[in-house]
Tab-separated table of C-alpha atoms in Angstrom:
chain	number	residue	atom	x	y	z
A	20	MET	CA	102.374	112.186	63.539
A	21	LYS	CA	100.872	114.155	66.736
A	22	LEU	CA	101.812	117.409	66.792
A	23	ARG	CA	103.734	117.844	70.306
A	24	LYS	CA	103.883	121.336	72.329
A	25	LEU	CA	107.736	122.189	72.647
A	26	MET	CA	109.447	121.381	76.084
A	27	THR	CA	110.818	124.413	77.394
A	28	ILE	CA	114.807	124.041	78.796
A	29	ILE	CA	113.434	124.469	82.329
A	30	THR	CA	110.806	121.881	82.070
A	31	LEU	CA	114.029	119.282	80.871
A	32	ALA	CA	116.180	119.857	83.485
A	33	SER	CA	113.356	119.217	85.879
A	34	LEU	CA	112.398	115.942	84.307
A	35	VAL	CA	116.156	115.042	84.108
A	36	LEU	CA	116.265	115.629	88.480
A	37	SER	CA	112.952	113.644	88.922
A	38	SER	CA	114.012	111.008	86.934
A	39	CYS	CA	117.266	110.472	88.291
A	40	SER	CA	116.779	110.846	91.727
A	41	PRO	CA	119.829	109.601	94.251
A	42	LYS	CA	117.125	108.099	96.152
A	43	ALA	CA	116.047	105.206	93.710
A	44	PRO	CA	116.609	101.615	92.446
A	45	LYS	CA	119.936	100.489	90.471
A	46	HIS	CA	119.333	100.676	86.826
A	47	SER	CA	121.214	99.618	83.827
A	48	ALA	CA	121.905	101.875	80.763
A	49	GLU	CA	118.754	101.112	79.399
A	50	ALA	CA	116.216	101.039	82.070
A	51	GLU	CA	117.727	104.756	82.744
A	52	ALA	CA	116.664	105.513	78.999
A	53	LEU	CA	113.276	104.270	79.390
A	54	LEU	CA	112.605	106.141	82.561
A	55	THR	CA	113.824	109.197	80.883
A	56	ARG	CA	111.690	108.328	77.949
A	57	LEU	CA	108.608	108.061	80.657
A	58	GLY	CA	109.981	111.604	81.911
A	59	LYS	CA	109.700	113.407	78.376
A	60	ILE	CA	106.135	111.827	78.122
A	61	ALA	CA	105.065	112.593	81.731
A	62	ALA	CA	106.158	116.414	80.687
A	63	THR	CA	103.420	116.659	77.964
A	64	GLY	CA	100.326	115.567	80.379
A	65	HIS	CA	99.707	112.685	77.804
A	66	HIS	CA	99.425	109.407	78.542
A	67	MET	CA	99.929	106.082	76.494
A	68	VAL	CA	97.578	103.752	75.262
A	69	ALA	CA	98.201	100.352	77.247
A	70	HIS	CA	96.757	96.855	77.027
A	71	GLN	CA	97.081	93.508	78.673
A	72	ASP	CA	98.142	90.596	76.826
A	73	ASP	CA	97.621	92.548	73.539
A	74	LEU	CA	99.868	90.665	71.099
A	75	VAL	CA	98.996	86.779	72.366
A	76	TYR	CA	95.163	87.269	72.143
A	77	GLY	CA	92.421	88.993	71.453
A	78	THR	CA	88.491	88.239	71.727
A	79	TYR	CA	88.400	86.275	68.543
A	80	TRP	CA	91.928	85.238	68.429
A	81	ASN	CA	94.683	83.215	70.155
A	82	VAL	CA	97.906	83.115	69.212
A	83	ASN	CA	97.943	79.591	70.395
A	84	ASN	CA	95.511	79.169	67.138
A	85	ASP	CA	97.902	81.032	65.026
A	86	GLY	CA	99.769	79.082	62.043
A	87	THR	CA	102.418	81.546	62.303
A	88	GLN	CA	103.563	83.431	65.704
A	89	ASP	CA	104.849	86.978	64.468
A	90	PHE	CA	103.187	88.526	66.993
A	91	LYS	CA	101.705	91.430	64.727
A	92	ARG	CA	98.154	90.724	65.574
A	93	SER	CA	96.310	92.742	67.947
A	94	ASP	CA	93.199	94.430	68.979
A	95	VAL	CA	93.944	97.599	69.080
A	96	LEU	CA	95.754	97.816	66.038
A	97	SER	CA	92.551	96.522	64.452
A	98	CYS	CA	90.651	99.180	65.605
A	99	ALA	CA	92.864	102.044	66.051
A	100	GLY	CA	95.441	101.693	63.076
A	101	ASP	CA	98.343	101.009	65.583
A	102	TYR	CA	99.639	99.077	68.411
A	103	PRO	CA	99.129	100.590	71.979
A	104	ALA	CA	102.397	102.506	73.247
A	105	VAL	CA	102.640	100.194	76.643
A	106	VAL	CA	101.955	95.887	76.479
A	107	GLY	CA	100.989	94.375	79.344
A	108	PHE	CA	101.594	90.893	80.578
A	109	GLU	CA	101.342	88.405	83.357
A	110	LEU	CA	103.781	86.001	84.460
A	111	GLY	CA	101.561	84.090	87.204
A	112	GLU	CA	102.980	80.310	87.589
A	113	ILE	CA	106.369	80.720	86.168
A	114	GLU	CA	107.632	80.265	89.374
A	115	LEU	CA	106.241	76.410	88.953
A	116	GLY	CA	108.790	75.798	85.829
A	117	GLY	CA	105.979	75.019	83.619
A	118	GLU	CA	105.157	76.138	80.152
A	119	TYR	CA	102.116	78.120	80.495
A	120	SER	CA	101.569	81.258	81.998
A	121	LEU	CA	97.956	81.446	84.435
A	122	ASP	CA	96.293	82.713	81.449
A	123	SER	CA	97.238	79.839	79.293
A	124	VAL	CA	100.119	81.794	77.321
A	125	ARG	CA	103.284	79.683	77.223
A	126	PHE	CA	106.169	81.593	78.426
A	127	ASP	CA	108.390	81.068	75.253
A	128	TYR	CA	105.323	83.448	73.039
A	129	ILE	CA	105.665	86.398	75.948
A	130	ARG	CA	109.432	86.439	75.806
A	131	GLU	CA	109.040	86.458	71.634
A	132	ALA	CA	106.194	89.002	71.849
A	133	SER	CA	107.878	91.357	74.286
A	134	LEU	CA	110.675	91.882	72.429
A	135	ALA	CA	109.077	92.195	69.429
A	136	HIS	CA	107.237	94.972	70.882
A	137	TYR	CA	110.465	96.386	72.114
A	138	ASN	CA	112.115	96.468	68.804
A	139	ARG	CA	109.092	98.087	67.357
A	140	GLY	CA	109.815	101.063	69.650
A	141	GLY	CA	107.301	99.720	72.566
A	142	ILE	CA	107.150	99.469	75.950
A	143	ILE	CA	106.829	96.377	78.134
A	144	THR	CA	105.182	95.812	81.803
A	145	TYR	CA	104.795	92.485	83.881
A	146	SER	CA	102.876	91.659	86.198
A	147	TRP	CA	103.144	88.290	88.775
A	148	HIS	CA	100.149	86.622	90.168
A	149	CYS	CA	102.479	84.306	92.262
A	150	ARG	CA	100.780	81.021	93.835
A	151	ASN	CA	100.401	80.761	97.487
A	152	PRO	CA	103.665	79.766	98.540
A	153	LEU	CA	102.206	78.441	101.940
A	154	THR	CA	99.211	76.122	100.213
A	155	GLY	CA	100.055	75.932	96.433
A	156	GLU	CA	96.710	77.481	95.315
A	157	SER	CA	96.576	80.469	93.243
A	158	ALA	CA	97.076	83.915	94.183
A	159	TRP	CA	93.762	84.610	95.344
A	160	ASP	CA	94.164	81.729	98.025
A	161	VAL	CA	93.989	83.859	101.370
A	162	SER	CA	93.348	81.174	103.898
A	163	SER	CA	96.218	82.056	105.683
A	164	ASP	CA	97.075	85.252	107.444
A	165	GLN	CA	100.792	84.133	107.939
A	166	VAL	CA	101.852	83.120	104.526
A	167	VAL	CA	103.803	86.121	103.814
A	168	LYS	CA	105.646	85.709	107.581
A	169	PHE	CA	106.297	82.306	106.512
A	170	ILE	CA	108.202	83.214	103.022
A	171	LEU	CA	110.859	85.960	104.898
A	172	PRO	CA	114.538	85.096	106.080
A	173	GLY	CA	113.933	82.461	108.832
A	174	GLY	CA	110.287	81.277	107.704
A	175	SER	CA	109.270	77.597	106.910
A	176	GLU	CA	108.744	78.603	103.478
A	177	HIS	CA	111.822	80.787	102.986
A	178	GLU	CA	113.735	78.657	100.466
A	179	LYS	CA	110.966	77.160	98.459
A	180	PHE	CA	109.533	80.896	97.745
A	181	MET	CA	113.459	81.821	97.003
A	182	GLY	CA	113.235	79.029	94.889
A	183	TRP	CA	110.562	79.819	92.822
A	184	MET	CA	112.181	83.584	92.638
A	185	ASP	CA	114.827	81.558	91.277
A	186	THR	CA	113.075	80.484	88.394
A	187	LEU	CA	111.446	83.394	87.727
A	188	CYS	CA	114.630	85.357	87.933
A	189	GLU	CA	116.142	82.780	85.441
A	190	TRP	CA	113.360	83.168	82.759
A	191	LEU	CA	113.722	87.349	83.239
A	192	LEU	CA	117.413	87.156	82.332
A	193	THR	CA	116.414	85.329	79.185
A	194	LEU	CA	114.787	88.786	77.593
A	195	ARG	CA	118.247	89.864	75.679
A	196	THR	CA	118.374	92.320	72.836
A	197	GLU	CA	120.340	91.288	69.812
A	198	ASP	CA	122.928	93.390	71.521
A	199	GLY	CA	123.041	90.993	74.551
A	200	ALA	CA	121.482	93.652	76.456
A	201	LEU	CA	118.286	93.201	78.940
A	202	MET	CA	115.322	94.539	77.638
A	203	PRO	CA	114.072	97.241	80.025
A	204	VAL	CA	110.805	96.338	81.825
A	205	ILE	CA	108.210	98.303	84.014
A	206	TRP	CA	108.130	95.784	86.924
A	207	ARG	CA	104.830	95.485	89.031
A	208	PRO	CA	104.924	93.245	91.958
A	209	TRP	CA	103.137	92.143	94.584
A	210	HIS	CA	99.770	94.782	93.478
A	211	GLU	CA	96.910	95.593	94.709
A	212	HIS	CA	98.256	94.931	98.115
A	213	THR	CA	96.116	97.468	99.876
A	214	GLY	CA	92.855	95.169	99.533
A	215	GLY	CA	92.333	91.442	100.949
A	216	TRP	CA	92.415	89.556	97.939
A	217	PHE	CA	96.009	88.363	97.489
A	218	TRP	CA	98.015	86.529	100.254
A	219	TRP	CA	99.818	89.818	100.156
A	220	GLY	CA	97.262	91.788	101.086
A	221	VAL	CA	97.898	94.667	103.921
A	222	ASP	CA	94.045	94.664	104.655
A	223	GLY	CA	94.270	91.359	107.170
A	224	LEU	CA	96.985	89.319	105.834
A	225	CYS	CA	99.885	90.634	106.641
A	226	THR	CA	101.637	93.348	108.395
A	227	TYR	CA	102.741	96.808	106.605
A	228	GLU	CA	106.245	95.951	108.368
A	229	ASP	CA	106.108	92.134	106.389
A	230	TYR	CA	104.843	94.235	103.241
A	231	ILE	CA	107.968	95.980	103.116
A	232	ALA	CA	110.245	93.154	103.692
A	233	LEU	CA	108.933	90.941	101.387
A	234	TRP	CA	109.032	94.068	98.603
A	235	LYS	CA	112.539	94.936	99.790
A	236	MET	CA	113.662	91.213	99.846
A	237	THR	CA	112.111	91.281	95.976
A	238	TYR	CA	114.234	93.654	94.878
A	239	ASP	CA	117.600	92.655	97.253
A	240	TYR	CA	117.688	89.160	94.848
A	241	MET	CA	116.519	90.070	91.760
A	242	VAL	CA	118.848	93.254	91.586
A	243	GLY	CA	121.276	92.287	93.935
A	244	GLU	CA	121.745	89.483	93.926
A	245	LYS	CA	120.518	88.281	89.867
A	246	GLY	CA	121.691	90.902	88.361
A	247	LEU	CA	118.082	92.422	87.017
A	248	ASP	CA	118.717	95.961	86.995
A	249	ASN	CA	116.654	96.323	83.880
A	250	LEU	CA	113.019	96.638	85.930
A	251	ILE	CA	111.557	99.650	86.878
A	252	TRP	CA	109.727	98.907	90.218
A	253	THR	CA	106.024	99.928	90.542
A	254	THR	CA	103.779	100.128	93.202
A	255	SER	CA	100.204	99.329	92.231
A	256	PRO	CA	97.671	99.603	95.336
A	257	ASP	CA	93.965	99.230	94.388
A	258	VAL	CA	91.765	102.360	94.948
A	259	ARG	CA	88.827	101.284	96.665
A	260	ASP	CA	86.365	104.348	96.560
A	261	THR	CA	89.436	106.560	96.533
A	262	LEU	CA	93.209	105.906	97.325
A	263	PRO	CA	93.570	104.906	100.604
A	264	VAL	CA	96.665	107.019	100.926
A	265	GLU	CA	97.217	106.308	104.822
A	266	MET	CA	97.565	102.566	103.644
A	267	VAL	CA	99.989	103.491	100.653
A	268	GLU	CA	102.210	105.505	102.592
A	269	ALA	CA	102.267	102.587	105.640
A	270	SER	CA	103.385	100.162	103.329
A	271	TYR	CA	105.762	102.234	101.254
A	272	PRO	CA	108.835	100.216	100.644
A	273	GLY	CA	111.018	103.107	100.466
A	274	ASP	CA	112.392	105.544	98.090
A	275	ALA	CA	115.368	103.785	97.129
A	276	TYR	CA	112.737	100.516	96.032
A	277	VAL	CA	110.512	101.842	93.831
A	278	ASP	CA	110.374	104.435	90.314
A	279	ILE	CA	107.090	104.381	89.634
A	280	LEU	CA	103.902	105.299	91.841
A	281	GLY	CA	100.847	103.376	90.092
A	282	ILE	CA	96.708	102.883	90.824
A	283	ASP	CA	94.563	99.865	89.972
A	284	CYS	CA	90.825	101.266	89.223
A	285	TYR	CA	87.886	100.047	87.754
A	286	TRP	CA	84.467	100.484	86.469
A	287	TRP	CA	82.205	98.177	87.854
A	288	GLY	CA	78.853	97.162	87.618
A	289	GLY	CA	75.287	98.305	87.779
A	290	GLU	CA	72.645	98.464	85.525
A	291	ASP	CA	72.583	102.588	85.163
A	292	VAL	CA	75.987	102.894	83.607
A	293	LYS	CA	75.846	106.488	83.072
A	294	ALA	CA	76.224	106.675	86.836
A	295	GLN	CA	78.548	104.097	87.567
A	296	THR	CA	80.580	106.291	84.633
A	297	GLN	CA	80.343	108.897	86.884
A	298	ASN	CA	81.313	106.808	90.181
A	299	TYR	CA	84.537	105.770	87.934
A	300	ILE	CA	85.150	109.071	87.109
A	301	TYR	CA	85.251	110.052	90.427
A	302	LYS	CA	87.629	107.298	92.120
A	303	MET	CA	89.689	108.001	89.191
A	304	THR	CA	90.024	111.750	89.506
A	305	SER	CA	90.322	111.490	93.502
A	306	SER	CA	92.911	108.788	93.569
A	307	LEU	CA	94.906	110.721	90.576
A	308	GLU	CA	94.705	114.241	93.060
A	309	LYS	CA	96.245	111.907	95.907
A	310	LEU	CA	98.670	109.688	92.997
A	311	THR	CA	99.824	113.112	92.289
A	312	ALA	CA	100.378	114.720	95.440
A	313	LEU	CA	102.454	111.279	96.177
A	314	GLY	CA	104.432	111.510	93.539
A	315	LYS	CA	105.408	115.002	94.016
A	316	LYS	CA	106.528	113.881	97.445
A	317	HIS	CA	108.321	111.002	96.788
A	318	ASN	CA	109.609	112.390	93.295
A	319	LYS	CA	108.258	109.175	91.139
A	320	LEU	CA	106.308	109.436	88.029
A	321	ILE	CA	102.797	108.217	88.361
A	322	ALA	CA	100.445	105.669	86.325
A	323	VAL	CA	97.147	103.953	86.094
A	324	THR	CA	98.563	100.694	85.976
A	325	GLU	CA	95.563	98.567	85.379
A	326	THR	CA	91.727	100.177	84.484
A	327	GLY	CA	89.021	99.331	82.328
A	328	ALA	CA	85.416	98.610	82.066
A	329	GLU	CA	84.557	94.693	81.731
A	330	GLY	CA	82.543	94.297	79.180
A	331	ILE	CA	82.360	98.007	78.283
A	332	LYS	CA	78.577	98.436	79.130
A	333	ASP	CA	79.013	102.045	78.742
A	334	HIS	CA	79.733	102.234	74.556
A	335	GLU	CA	80.993	106.227	75.428
A	336	PHE	CA	83.258	104.678	78.184
A	337	TRP	CA	86.408	105.679	76.582
A	338	THR	CA	85.852	109.551	75.975
A	339	GLU	CA	83.528	110.433	78.737
A	340	GLY	CA	84.894	108.252	81.332
A	341	LEU	CA	88.843	107.019	80.519
A	342	ALA	CA	90.164	110.205	79.084
A	343	ALA	CA	87.859	112.406	80.884
A	344	SER	CA	89.496	111.123	83.555
A	345	MET	CA	92.744	111.254	82.974
A	346	GLU	CA	92.804	115.096	81.976
A	347	GLY	CA	94.797	117.374	83.579
A	348	PHE	CA	97.101	114.737	85.505
A	349	ASN	CA	100.670	113.490	84.238
A	350	ALA	CA	100.092	109.604	84.446
A	351	ILE	CA	102.492	108.263	81.950
A	352	TYR	CA	99.875	105.421	80.484
A	353	ALA	CA	96.745	103.674	81.135
A	354	LEU	CA	96.739	100.052	80.949
A	355	THR	CA	93.322	98.523	80.361
A	356	TRP	CA	93.097	95.241	81.141
A	357	ARG	CA	92.989	91.954	78.774
A	358	ASN	CA	90.732	90.363	76.556
A	359	ALA	CA	89.950	86.969	77.098
A	360	SER	CA	89.660	84.653	74.388
A	361	ASP	CA	88.755	81.217	76.064
A	362	PRO	CA	84.931	79.677	76.265
A	363	ALA	CA	84.881	79.823	79.905
A	364	HIS	CA	85.800	83.465	79.899
A	365	VAL	CA	83.270	85.008	77.774
A	366	GLY	CA	82.328	88.957	78.220
A	367	HIS	CA	85.419	89.084	79.957
A	368	TYR	CA	86.990	92.103	77.624
A	369	PHE	CA	88.242	95.511	78.314
A	370	CYS	CA	89.287	97.215	75.204
A	371	THR	CA	87.442	96.911	72.131
A	372	TYR	CA	87.360	94.648	69.355
A	373	PRO	CA	86.277	95.000	65.600
A	374	GLY	CA	82.557	95.638	65.882
A	375	GLU	CA	82.160	95.669	69.584
A	376	ALA	CA	80.187	98.236	70.482
A	377	SER	CA	82.448	100.593	71.554
A	378	GLU	CA	84.711	100.643	68.960
A	379	ALA	CA	83.736	104.152	67.366
A	380	ASP	CA	84.152	105.657	70.891
A	381	PHE	CA	87.641	103.948	71.200
A	382	LYS	CA	88.938	105.231	67.671
A	383	ALA	CA	87.851	108.756	69.035
A	384	TYR	CA	89.913	108.265	72.078
A	385	THR	CA	92.895	106.922	70.552
A	386	GLU	CA	92.281	110.355	68.092
A	387	ARG	CA	92.880	112.737	70.792
A	388	GLU	CA	95.883	114.862	71.015
A	389	ASP	CA	96.922	113.475	74.457
A	390	VAL	CA	96.471	109.954	74.314
A	391	LEU	CA	99.743	108.396	72.307
A	392	LEU	CA	99.686	104.878	70.442
A	393	LEU	CA	102.944	103.589	69.498
A	394	GLY	CA	103.907	105.836	66.916
A	395	ASP	CA	103.298	108.571	68.585
A	396	ILE	CA	106.325	107.626	70.979
A	397	GLN	CA	108.690	107.373	68.517
A	398	GLU	CA	109.577	111.062	69.163
A	399	PHE	CA	110.080	110.614	72.916
């Protein structure tokens, strides 16, 4: 176990105040406990390792092909000797009522893996690439700029969409611990809305007002109607070259509807990998500076809700890119995207795996004092 600096009484007091703002979503006791835990982590200036789909597949394995489903396998575990503190899962296509997510993972496996990680003392986060309710195509179908308007109350697709919401909620209501309580989840709907690649994007696909109405409608139904007060509501705009604060503020649902302010920021492309890493550091640090200011303004925790470098071309990305970007900020975690295992996505990996060229650097990253794996967060 890594040594930790003791927090002062003043820090703890301010922490409790920040995580229990009177202008905050309604929470169950379990969700409040998770928020308090996250606040304690934030106060240290350390951040948690997080990985998407970590327990259900890796670059060279998939739980669908395993003889048993005990959800003990993990690329992070194989390389770092411990599980990530946070594991993310994708619920896209659950609205259709089928057995598999858009990443070809059985929803019952997602449930079982989530509860297994939670019972180990870990934290779970979910995203939702909901299909286009107007066309039935994927979340990336941006053929119409009227989709959000059509699913709001009074719109032609409202009833259909609410049926999809009901299917989502009924599944979320099965996330019960042994004592019957709903497992707390960091919930990240309608993400990367500052872009124009999802049908809910405010960059030409819906107005700020309609996006806010969509978020509030989602919250009111999930929490008010279905009783899902175990959710930690998290925004996650894409940063572009740097966080577009004006767009984020204009589309902000309000303090009573948000718990965590996040950003999605990736290392992308280019033959000069070191130059791209420097560009990534600029995007991350400039965005985290702005996000920190927003967090203080709205009294919210902050996080890096998606990040990583596809194919990890810079073999020192972990220490020279990600760690360098996170220093000096109080972001609670950094979630690297998935390690796809299917033949159609060869090279689509964002975390290391055994034998991958950045494995040693990843190990050095996870051994830093300010980087937390599953075992490290048990004291919080």
